[in-house]
Coordinates of C-alpha atoms and ligand atoms in Angstrom, one line a residue:
M164 CA 2.7 -1.2 16.7
R165 CA 4.2 1.3 13.5
V166 CA 1.2 3.1 13.6
V167 CA 1.2 4.1 16.9
E168 CA 4.8 5.2 16.5
A169 CA 3.3 7.5 13.0
F170 CA 0.8 8.8 15.8
R171 CA 3.9 10.0 18.1
E172 CA 5.5 10.9 15.1
T173 CA 2.3 12.9 13.0
F174 CA 0.7 14.1 17.0
D175 CA 3.5 14.7 18.6
A176 CA 1.8 12.9 21.7
E177 CA 0.3 8.9 22.7
P178 CA -3.0 7.8 20.7
R179 CA -5.6 7.1 23.2
G180 CA -5.3 3.5 21.8
V181 CA -5.6 1.2 18.7
W182 CA -8.2 -0.8 17.0
H183 CA -8.0 -3.2 14.3
A184 CA -10.7 -4.8 12.3
P185 CA -9.8 -7.2 9.4
G186 CA -11.5 -7.1 5.5
R187 CA -14.0 -10.3 4.5
V188 CA -14.2 -12.9 2.3
N189 CA -17.4 -14.4 1.7
L190 CA -17.8 -17.9 1.8
I191 CA -20.7 -18.6 -0.8
G192 CA -24.4 -16.3 -0.2
E193 CA -23.7 -13.6 -2.7
H194 CA -26.3 -10.5 -3.1
T195 CA -28.3 -11.8 -0.4
D196 CA -27.8 -9.6 1.6
Y197 CA -30.1 -6.8 0.7
N198 CA -32.7 -9.2 -0.3
D199 CA -32.7 -10.0 3.5
G200 CA -31.5 -13.0 3.0
F201 CA -28.4 -15.2 3.7
V202 CA -25.0 -14.7 4.7
L203 CA -21.4 -17.2 5.4
P204 CA -18.8 -14.5 4.6
F205 CA -15.6 -13.9 8.0
A206 CA -13.5 -11.9 8.8
V207 CA -10.0 -12.2 6.8
P208 CA -6.2 -11.5 8.0
W209 CA -6.2 -8.4 6.5
G210 CA -8.1 -5.4 7.2
V211 CA -7.7 -1.8 9.7
T212 CA -6.0 -0.4 12.3
A213 CA -6.4 2.6 13.8
A214 CA -4.7 4.6 16.5
V215 CA -7.0 7.0 18.1
S216 CA -7.2 10.1 20.1
P217 CA -10.6 11.6 20.7
R218 CA -11.2 15.4 20.2
A219 CA -13.4 17.3 22.1
D220 CA -13.1 20.5 19.2
G221 CA -15.3 18.3 17.1
V222 CA -11.9 18.6 14.2
V223 CA -11.0 14.9 12.7
R224 CA -7.4 15.5 11.5
L225 CA -6.4 11.8 9.9
W226 CA -2.7 10.2 8.6
S227 CA -3.0 6.6 6.3
L228 CA -0.2 5.3 6.2
Q229 CA -1.0 4.2 2.1
A230 CA -2.9 7.5 1.1
G231 CA 0.2 9.7 1.8
T232 CA -0.7 13.8 2.7
P233 CA -2.4 14.4 6.6
L234 CA -6.4 16.2 6.3
T235 CA -7.6 18.2 8.7
V236 CA -11.5 17.8 8.1
E237 CA -13.7 21.0 10.4
T238 CA -17.0 19.7 9.1
L239 CA -17.1 16.3 8.3
D240 CA -18.5 16.7 4.0
E241 CA -14.8 18.1 3.4
A242 CA -13.4 15.2 3.4
E243 CA -12.6 12.9 0.4
G244 CA -12.3 9.9 -1.3
W245 CA -11.2 6.8 0.3
A246 CA -11.5 9.5 4.0
R247 CA -15.2 9.6 3.7
Y248 CA -15.3 5.9 5.0
A249 CA -13.3 6.8 8.1
V250 CA -15.7 11.1 8.4
G251 CA -18.5 9.2 7.3
V252 CA -18.7 6.2 11.0
F253 CA -18.3 10.3 12.8
W254 CA -21.2 11.1 11.1
A255 CA -23.4 8.3 11.4
L256 CA -23.1 8.4 15.1
R257 CA -23.6 12.4 15.0
E258 CA -26.5 12.0 12.9
A259 CA -28.2 8.8 15.4
G260 CA -27.5 10.9 18.6
H261 CA -24.1 10.6 19.9
P262 CA -22.5 12.6 21.5
V263 CA -19.0 11.7 19.5
G264 CA -16.6 14.9 19.6
G265 CA -13.2 14.8 16.7
A266 CA -10.8 12.4 16.6
D267 CA -6.7 12.8 15.8
L268 CA -6.1 9.0 13.9
V269 CA -3.5 7.6 12.1
I270 CA -4.6 4.6 10.1
D271 CA -3.2 1.1 8.4
G272 CA -4.0 -1.3 6.2
D273 CA -2.5 -4.1 4.7
V274 CA -5.7 -5.3 2.9
P275 CA -4.7 -6.5 -0.7
R276 CA -5.0 -4.1 -3.3
G277 CA -8.4 -4.6 -5.1
A278 CA -8.8 -7.8 -4.2
G279 CA -12.7 -6.9 -3.1
L280 CA -12.0 -7.7 -0.2
S281 CA -13.9 -5.2 1.6
S282 CA -10.9 -2.9 2.9
S283 CA -13.6 0.2 3.0
A284 CA -15.9 -2.3 6.2
A285 CA -13.2 -2.9 7.2
L286 CA -12.2 0.9 7.2
E287 CA -15.1 2.2 9.1
V288 CA -16.1 -0.5 11.4
A289 CA -11.7 -0.1 13.0
V290 CA -13.9 4.0 13.4
G291 CA -17.0 3.3 14.8
T292 CA -14.8 0.1 17.1
A293 CA -12.9 2.7 18.0
L294 CA -15.1 5.9 18.4
N295 CA -17.9 3.5 20.6
E296 CA -14.8 3.0 23.4
L297 CA -13.6 5.5 23.5
Y298 CA -16.9 8.3 23.7
G299 CA -18.4 4.9 26.4
L300 CA -21.3 4.1 23.9
G301 CA -21.8 0.9 24.8
L302 CA -22.7 -0.4 21.6
A303 CA -23.2 -4.2 20.7
K304 CA -20.4 -5.4 17.2
M305 CA -24.0 -5.6 15.9
E306 CA -25.0 -1.6 16.3
V307 CA -21.1 -0.3 15.4
A308 CA -22.0 -2.5 12.2
L309 CA -24.9 -0.4 10.9
V310 CA -23.4 2.0 12.0
A311 CA -20.4 1.3 9.8
Q312 CA -23.2 0.5 7.1
R313 CA -25.1 4.2 7.0
A314 CA -22.5 5.4 6.5
E315 CA -21.9 3.9 3.7
N316 CA -24.9 4.1 2.2
D317 CA -25.7 7.7 3.3
F318 CA -22.7 9.5 3.6
V319 CA -20.6 7.8 0.9
G320 CA -23.1 6.6 -0.7
M321 CA -22.9 3.2 -1.9
P322 CA -26.3 0.9 -1.2
C323 CA -24.1 -1.6 0.3
G324 CA -25.7 -4.4 2.4
I325 CA -25.5 -5.7 5.9
M326 CA -22.4 -8.3 4.9
D327 CA -18.9 -6.5 4.8
Q328 CA -19.9 -4.6 8.5
A329 CA -21.4 -7.7 9.5
A330 CA -18.5 -9.8 9.1
S331 CA -16.3 -7.4 9.9
A332 CA -17.3 -6.0 13.1
L333 CA -18.8 -10.5 14.5
G334 CA -16.5 -12.1 13.0
E335 CA -15.0 -15.0 15.0
Q336 CA -11.7 -16.7 15.3
G337 CA -12.0 -20.0 13.4
K338 CA -15.3 -19.5 12.6
A339 CA -17.4 -18.3 9.5
L340 CA -20.4 -16.2 10.4
F341 CA -24.1 -17.7 9.0
L342 CA -26.2 -14.3 9.6
D343 CA -29.8 -13.5 8.8
C344 CA -30.1 -10.8 6.6
R345 CA -33.1 -9.4 7.1
S346 CA -33.6 -10.5 11.8
L347 CA -29.8 -9.7 12.0
A348 CA -29.8 -12.8 14.2
G349 CA -25.7 -14.6 13.0
R350 CA -24.2 -17.3 14.4
T351 CA -21.2 -18.4 14.2
I352 CA -19.9 -22.0 12.5
P353 CA -16.5 -23.6 12.4
L354 CA -14.7 -23.6 10.2
D355 CA -11.8 -25.8 10.4
L356 CA -10.3 -26.3 6.8
A357 CA -7.7 -27.9 7.8
A358 CA -8.4 -30.4 9.6
H359 CA -10.4 -31.5 6.7
G360 CA -6.9 -31.1 4.9
L361 CA -8.4 -28.1 2.9
Q362 CA -8.1 -24.7 2.2
L363 CA -9.4 -21.7 0.7
L364 CA -7.3 -19.8 -1.4
I365 CA -8.4 -16.2 -2.5
I366 CA -7.6 -15.9 -5.7
N367 CA -6.7 -12.0 -6.3
T368 CA -7.7 -10.8 -9.9
G369 CA -6.4 -7.6 -8.9
V370 CA -8.8 -6.0 -11.5
H371 CA -11.8 -3.4 -10.2
H372 CA -14.9 -2.9 -13.0
E373 CA -15.9 0.4 -10.7
L374 CA -18.5 -1.5 -8.3
A375 CA -19.6 2.5 -7.4
D376 CA -20.8 2.9 -11.0
G377 CA -24.1 2.3 -10.6
R378 CA -24.2 -1.5 -11.7
Y379 CA -24.1 -2.8 -7.3
A380 CA -27.2 -0.2 -7.2
R381 CA -28.9 -1.3 -10.7
R382 CA -29.1 -4.5 -9.1
R383 CA -30.2 -3.6 -6.0
Q384 CA -33.0 -1.2 -7.8
D385 CA -34.1 -5.3 -9.9
C386 CA -34.3 -7.0 -6.9
E387 CA -36.8 -4.6 -5.1
N388 CA -38.6 -3.4 -8.5
A389 CA -39.1 -8.1 -8.9
A390 CA -39.9 -8.4 -4.5
K391 CA -42.8 -4.5 -5.7
R392 CA -44.0 -6.6 -9.5
L393 CA -44.3 -10.4 -7.0
G394 CA -46.3 -9.1 -3.7
V395 CA -43.7 -9.8 -1.4
D396 CA -41.7 -7.1 0.9
A397 CA -38.1 -8.7 -0.2
L398 CA -36.9 -11.9 -2.4
R399 CA -36.5 -13.2 0.6
D400 CA -40.1 -13.9 1.8
V401 CA -40.3 -15.3 -1.9
T402 CA -41.1 -19.6 -1.5
D403 CA -43.1 -20.3 -4.5
L404 CA -39.3 -19.6 -6.9
A405 CA -41.6 -21.6 -10.1
G406 CA -44.4 -19.3 -9.8
A407 CA -42.7 -16.8 -9.4
L408 CA -40.9 -17.0 -12.2
G409 CA -43.6 -17.0 -14.5
R410 CA -44.7 -14.1 -13.5
L411 CA -41.4 -12.2 -14.0
S412 CA -39.2 -11.7 -17.9
G413 CA -36.1 -9.9 -18.0
D414 CA -33.8 -8.6 -15.6
E415 CA -36.6 -9.3 -12.8
R416 CA -36.8 -12.5 -13.5
R417 CA -32.5 -13.9 -13.7
R418 CA -32.0 -11.7 -10.9
T419 CA -34.7 -12.9 -8.6
Q420 CA -33.7 -16.9 -10.0
H421 CA -30.1 -16.2 -7.9
V422 CA -31.2 -14.3 -5.2
V423 CA -33.7 -17.5 -4.5
T424 CA -32.1 -20.3 -5.4
E425 CA -28.8 -18.7 -3.9
N426 CA -30.6 -18.2 0.2
H427 CA -30.7 -22.4 -0.5
R428 CA -28.1 -22.9 -1.4
V429 CA -26.3 -20.8 1.9
E430 CA -28.3 -23.5 3.3
A431 CA -27.8 -26.1 2.2
V432 CA -23.7 -25.1 3.0
I433 CA -25.1 -24.2 6.3
G434 CA -26.0 -28.0 6.4
L435 CA -23.1 -29.7 4.9
L436 CA -21.1 -27.9 7.3
R437 CA -23.1 -28.5 11.1
A438 CA -22.2 -32.1 9.8
G439 CA -19.2 -31.9 8.5
A440 CA -18.7 -32.7 5.1
V441 CA -16.7 -29.7 4.2
R442 CA -15.4 -30.9 1.3
E443 CA -19.0 -32.0 -0.3
I444 CA -19.7 -28.0 -1.2
G445 CA -17.6 -27.9 -3.7
A446 CA -20.7 -28.1 -5.9
L447 CA -23.0 -25.4 -4.8
L448 CA -19.9 -22.9 -5.0
N449 CA -20.0 -23.7 -9.2
A450 CA -23.4 -23.4 -9.1
S451 CA -24.0 -20.4 -6.8
H452 CA -20.9 -19.2 -9.4
L453 CA -22.6 -20.0 -12.4
S454 CA -25.8 -18.4 -10.9
L455 CA -24.0 -14.8 -10.2
R456 CA -22.5 -15.3 -14.0
D457 CA -25.6 -16.4 -15.9
Q458 CA -27.7 -14.9 -13.4
F459 CA -27.2 -12.1 -11.3
E460 CA -24.6 -11.0 -14.5
V461 CA -22.0 -9.2 -12.0
S462 CA -18.8 -11.3 -12.9
C463 CA -16.6 -11.1 -15.6
P464 CA -14.1 -12.0 -17.8
E465 CA -11.2 -12.3 -15.4
L466 CA -13.2 -14.4 -12.8
D467 CA -13.8 -17.1 -15.0
V468 CA -10.7 -17.3 -16.2
A469 CA -9.8 -18.4 -12.3
V470 CA -12.9 -20.1 -11.8
E471 CA -12.3 -22.5 -14.3
A472 CA -8.6 -22.8 -14.4
S473 CA -9.3 -23.6 -10.3
I474 CA -11.3 -26.8 -11.2
R475 CA -8.8 -27.6 -13.6
G476 CA -6.6 -27.5 -11.5
G477 CA -8.8 -29.9 -8.9
A478 CA -10.8 -27.4 -7.1
R479 CA -13.0 -29.0 -4.8
G480 CA -15.3 -26.1 -6.1
A481 CA -14.8 -22.1 -7.1
R482 CA -16.8 -19.1 -7.3
M483 CA -16.6 -15.6 -7.6
T484 CA -17.1 -13.4 -4.0
G485 CA -17.9 -9.9 -2.7
G486 CA -20.1 -7.7 -5.6
G487 CA -18.9 -8.8 -8.4
F488 CA -16.9 -6.3 -12.0
G489 CA -12.9 -7.9 -10.0
G490 CA -13.1 -8.5 -7.2
S491 CA -11.5 -12.2 -5.8
A492 CA -12.3 -15.5 -6.1
V493 CA -12.1 -18.4 -3.6
A494 CA -11.6 -21.6 -4.3
L495 CA -12.1 -24.5 -1.9
V496 CA -9.0 -27.1 -3.0
A497 CA -7.5 -30.1 -1.6
D498 CA -4.4 -29.2 0.7
D499 CA -2.3 -31.9 -2.2
R500 CA -4.3 -30.4 -5.2
V501 CA -3.1 -26.3 -3.6
K502 CA 0.2 -26.0 -6.5
T503 CA -1.8 -27.4 -9.8
V504 CA -4.5 -25.1 -9.1
R505 CA -2.3 -22.3 -8.3
D506 CA 0.0 -23.4 -11.3
A507 CA -4.0 -23.5 -13.4
V508 CA -4.6 -20.3 -12.5
T509 CA -1.4 -18.4 -13.7
R510 CA -0.9 -20.8 -16.6
A511 CA -4.6 -19.1 -17.4
Y512 CA -3.7 -15.3 -17.2
A513 CA -0.6 -15.2 -18.4
E514 CA -2.4 -17.5 -21.8
R515 CA -4.7 -14.3 -20.8
G516 CA -1.6 -11.8 -21.5
W517 CA -2.9 -10.6 -18.3
A518 CA -1.2 -9.7 -15.2
A519 CA -0.3 -13.0 -12.4
P520 CA -3.0 -12.9 -10.0
G521 CA -2.5 -12.7 -5.9
I522 CA -3.8 -17.0 -3.9
H523 CA -3.6 -16.2 -0.8
P524 CA -4.9 -19.3 1.4
A525 CA -7.5 -17.6 3.6
T526 CA -8.1 -18.3 7.5
P527 CA -11.2 -16.8 9.7
A528 CA -9.3 -14.8 11.6
A529 CA -11.0 -12.2 15.0
G530 CA -13.7 -9.1 14.2
A531 CA -13.0 -5.6 15.5
R532 CA -11.1 -5.6 19.0
R533 CA -8.6 -2.8 20.4
L534 CA -5.2 -4.2 20.2
A535 CA -3.7 -1.8 22.6
Ligands
GLA248 C1 -20.4 -6.3 -1.7 C2 -21.7 -5.2 -0.9 C3 -22.5 -6.0 0.0 C4 -23.1 -7.2 -0.6 C5 -21.9 -8.1 -1.8 C6 -22.0 -8.9 -2.5 O1 -20.2 -6.7 -0.6 O2 -20.8 -4.5 -0.3 O3 -23.3 -5.9 1.0 O4 -24.2 -6.8 -1.1 O5 -21.5 -7.0 -2.8 O6 -22.8 -10.2 -2.5

């Protein structure tokens, strides 16, 4: 493994172990996690691999095969850029009272760039899983996910929900993760696309209209304001949608409409998957996209074109996935339509003078684990 070779070269020693944590793609349930709602992501075959040894002196030394120069962090707050996602995990564990010292780490990642497939959650969960084992903390997978989320919320400063970290920590090969983000009860649901003659194409727009620039936080704030106005703990608790919409206006009204209907769409997809009717979920994916575009307002032209071209090319359904403002769309496509969908999307981008999007089929991969 090249991460082990790099560790030997950088630190002149053998790593104590090697851990991997994947990125994720979300089938449906977008911007529902921080509203205590439902999500249905799965872990992707790309992620972050970390070779790690513990250090008694509390110092963290980091080296990324993608980022270049090695970094020594004596006090955690010195870390900058990508390193904050890794170092934040040390911080969050120590904050929670866990006896965590330092570490030497070499990091290798293969999540496609700018794809919005949660390379940051993969990094956090890889580091969290390694430290959990190296320091004998005995944390369950969901606890590692929560520590990773805490690192991102309070150390990096991105107010994300739990979906990405949970998918990375708890994903299973061949299965999607149906997560209730209030109770944190997760159930894996078999998702054997090939058995149904289907592929899920991830269409990477390659653009990133800054997610952490405050727009995500603003959406979250709209949702919290709406919940407060409605007198519920979270939008998850809205049972009378028509009544709620009658009491809201503007952004709060639109955000609420999205979140409540999106939760229903997740449940409908679960029902269809349980019935073995995965081919029938397409209409729900399309409806999710329209709701994210028009009510939640987190899409962008590149995502809309990817979705529209996919559907024109014969996809059974398509939607943006993840936080939005760029990143990736997903398209559910029958095997015999994969070429027409790829061609339609590629052509639509070329016509607009946009760089060709990366198009990758994805199947559910295993979650965080020790490799060596
Ligand atoms: C980002 C966040 C997640 C979730 C999605 C939207 O990926 O990290 O917690 O809110 O956006 O569903």
